[in-house]
Amino acid sequence: FFSKDIKPYDFKDFQSTEKQMVNKYLYIYLLNDKQIKNILYYIFNEQFREYITNITGFDYSIDYLIMYDRKYIEPENRERNTLEQWYSYKWHLDKPNSNNTLKIIYPLNITLEHGPLTVIDSKNTKSIKNPDLLAMDSAGFKFTGELDKIHGFFPARCIHKDGIPNYGETATQIMFQLNPN
């Protein structure tokens, strides 16, 4: 995985963006074409594209993006099987993605209190026998940032999970999924 400093994007055009409730803890932003193009051109400028190619050895296409809010989940509502989670707050590997699929995370307002996405590197992932035994907040690298960081990782190689924000907090981030082009 990697973490890179970035000049904050100006989200003033996103303030009135409509959101759709997926469930009581997850909301997605309904971005228009202009918003999508603007954020793609901002994040994936020539310098960042070259950086990704240099560290991965691949050129990528951006196949998916989502901007979403995650909310606090009461402890009694967390015990669900993996496919019924409110959002991906349990440790997992993404399947059936290619081992070279890359996820880019742009946290808009995520501190440790907001339940950052947490990733364990691929070397340590290989040694994990039972991800359910990992402590919720003790392991891994936390993808925090307030418009000033961008993170990336291989979701089929690095075990990961979205954190659960503290009560009263909302975590907002954009996730891009890239596949080798």
Coordinates of C-alpha atoms in Angstrom, one line a residue:
F1 CA 0.0 0.0 0.0
F2 CA 1.1 3.6 -0.2
S3 CA 0.2 7.0 1.2
K4 CA 0.8 10.3 -0.6
D5 CA 0.3 13.9 0.3
I6 CA -2.0 15.9 -2.0
K7 CA -3.1 19.5 -2.3
P8 CA -6.7 19.5 -1.0
Y9 CA -9.5 19.5 -3.6
D10 CA -12.1 22.3 -3.4
F11 CA -15.4 20.5 -2.8
K12 CA -17.7 23.6 -2.8
D13 CA -19.5 22.2 -5.9
F14 CA -20.3 19.0 -3.9
Q15 CA -22.1 20.7 -1.0
S16 CA -25.6 20.4 -2.5
T17 CA -25.0 17.0 -4.0
E18 CA -27.9 14.6 -3.4
K19 CA -27.2 11.5 -1.3
Q20 CA -29.0 8.2 -1.5
M21 CA -29.5 6.1 1.6
V22 CA -28.2 2.5 1.0
N23 CA -29.0 1.5 4.5
K24 CA -29.3 3.4 7.8
Y25 CA -25.4 3.6 8.1
L26 CA -24.3 4.1 4.5
Y27 CA -25.1 6.9 2.1
I28 CA -23.7 7.4 -1.4
Y29 CA -23.4 10.7 -3.2
L30 CA -25.2 10.9 -6.6
L31 CA -22.4 12.7 -8.5
N32 CA -23.1 14.4 -11.8
D33 CA -20.9 14.0 -14.9
K34 CA -19.1 17.3 -14.3
Q35 CA -18.3 16.4 -10.7
I36 CA -16.9 13.0 -11.7
K37 CA -14.8 14.5 -14.5
N38 CA -13.4 17.2 -12.2
I39 CA -12.4 14.9 -9.4
L40 CA -10.9 12.3 -11.9
Y41 CA -8.8 15.0 -13.6
Y42 CA -7.7 16.5 -10.3
I43 CA -6.7 13.2 -8.6
F44 CA -5.3 11.4 -11.7
N45 CA -3.1 14.1 -13.1
E46 CA -0.1 13.1 -15.1
Q47 CA 2.2 13.1 -12.1
F48 CA 0.0 10.8 -10.1
R49 CA -0.5 8.4 -13.0
E50 CA 3.2 8.2 -13.5
Y51 CA 3.7 7.6 -9.7
I52 CA 1.2 4.7 -9.8
T53 CA 2.8 3.1 -12.9
N54 CA 6.3 3.5 -11.3
I55 CA 5.3 1.7 -8.0
T56 CA 3.1 -1.0 -9.6
G57 CA 4.6 -1.6 -13.0
F58 CA 1.1 -1.2 -14.6
D59 CA -0.9 1.4 -16.5
Y60 CA -4.5 1.4 -15.1
S61 CA -8.0 2.3 -16.2
I62 CA -10.4 3.7 -13.6
D63 CA -13.3 1.3 -13.6
Y64 CA -15.3 2.4 -10.6
L65 CA -15.7 5.2 -8.2
I66 CA -18.0 5.9 -5.2
M67 CA -18.2 8.8 -2.8
Y68 CA -19.9 7.7 0.4
D69 CA -20.6 8.5 4.1
R70 CA -20.3 5.9 6.8
K71 CA -22.1 6.3 10.1
Y72 CA -21.7 4.8 13.6
I73 CA -23.1 1.3 14.0
E74 CA -24.4 0.3 17.4
P75 CA -22.5 -2.8 18.8
E76 CA -25.7 -4.9 18.8
N77 CA -26.1 -4.3 15.0
R78 CA -22.6 -5.3 14.0
E79 CA -22.9 -9.1 14.2
R80 CA -23.9 -9.9 10.6
N81 CA -22.4 -12.3 8.2
T82 CA -20.0 -10.8 5.7
L83 CA -22.5 -10.4 2.8
E84 CA -25.1 -8.7 5.1
Q85 CA -22.8 -6.1 6.6
W86 CA -24.0 -2.5 6.6
Y87 CA -20.7 -1.7 4.9
S88 CA -17.4 -3.6 4.8
Y89 CA -16.4 -3.3 8.5
K90 CA -15.0 -6.8 8.9
W91 CA -11.6 -7.9 7.8
H92 CA -11.6 -9.3 4.2
L93 CA -9.8 -9.6 0.9
D94 CA -11.7 -8.5 -2.3
K95 CA -12.6 -11.4 -4.6
P96 CA -12.7 -12.2 -7.5
N97 CA -10.6 -9.2 -8.4
S98 CA -7.2 -9.5 -10.1
N99 CA -4.2 -9.5 -7.7
N100 CA -3.3 -6.3 -9.5
T101 CA -6.6 -4.5 -9.0
L102 CA -5.7 -1.3 -7.2
K103 CA -8.0 0.7 -4.9
I104 CA -7.3 4.4 -4.3
I105 CA -8.9 6.0 -1.2
Y106 CA -9.3 9.8 -0.9
P107 CA -10.5 10.5 2.7
L108 CA -12.4 13.8 2.9
N109 CA -12.7 14.1 6.7
I110 CA -11.3 11.0 8.3
T111 CA -9.3 11.0 11.5
L112 CA -9.0 8.1 14.0
E113 CA -12.4 9.1 15.4
H114 CA -14.0 8.5 12.0
G115 CA -13.1 4.8 11.7
P116 CA -10.5 5.0 8.9
L117 CA -10.1 2.2 6.4
T118 CA -7.4 0.0 7.8
V119 CA -5.0 -2.1 5.6
I120 CA -2.5 -4.8 6.5
D121 CA 0.3 -5.2 4.1
S122 CA 0.5 -8.2 1.8
K123 CA 3.4 -9.9 3.6
N124 CA 1.6 -9.8 6.9
T125 CA -1.7 -10.7 5.3
K126 CA -0.2 -14.0 4.2
S127 CA 0.5 -15.0 7.8
I128 CA -3.1 -14.3 9.1
K129 CA -4.9 -17.6 9.6
N130 CA -8.2 -16.2 11.1
P131 CA -9.0 -12.6 10.3
D132 CA -11.9 -12.6 12.8
L133 CA -9.4 -12.8 15.6
L134 CA -7.7 -9.5 14.7
A135 CA -8.5 -6.8 17.1
M136 CA -10.6 -4.1 15.5
D137 CA -8.2 -1.2 16.0
S138 CA -4.9 -2.7 16.8
A139 CA -3.5 -3.9 13.5
G140 CA -2.7 -2.3 10.2
F141 CA -2.2 1.1 8.6
K142 CA -5.0 3.6 8.9
F143 CA -6.0 5.6 5.9
T144 CA -6.7 9.0 7.5
G145 CA -6.8 12.4 5.9
E146 CA -8.8 15.6 5.6
L147 CA -8.5 16.2 1.9
D148 CA -4.6 16.2 2.2
K149 CA -3.8 12.5 1.6
I150 CA -4.4 9.9 -0.9
H151 CA -3.9 6.2 -0.3
G152 CA -3.7 3.1 -2.4
F153 CA -3.6 -0.7 -1.9
F154 CA -4.1 -4.0 -3.6
P155 CA -7.5 -5.2 -2.1
A156 CA -7.0 -8.8 -3.3
R157 CA -3.6 -9.1 -1.6
C158 CA -4.0 -6.9 1.5
I159 CA -6.6 -7.7 4.2
H160 CA -8.6 -4.6 5.0
K161 CA -11.8 -3.2 6.5
D162 CA -13.6 0.1 6.8
G163 CA -13.6 1.3 10.4
I164 CA -16.8 2.3 12.3
P165 CA -16.9 6.0 13.2
N166 CA -17.3 7.0 16.8
Y167 CA -20.9 7.8 17.9
G168 CA -22.0 11.1 16.3
E169 CA -19.3 11.1 13.6
T170 CA -19.6 10.6 9.9
A171 CA -16.7 9.4 7.7
T172 CA -16.7 10.6 4.1
Q173 CA -14.4 9.2 1.4
I174 CA -14.0 8.5 -2.3
M175 CA -12.9 5.1 -3.4
F176 CA -11.6 4.5 -6.9
Q177 CA -11.1 1.0 -8.3
L178 CA -8.4 0.6 -11.0
N179 CA -7.6 -2.4 -13.1
P180 CA -4.6 -3.0 -15.3
N181 CA -5.1 -1.4 -18.7

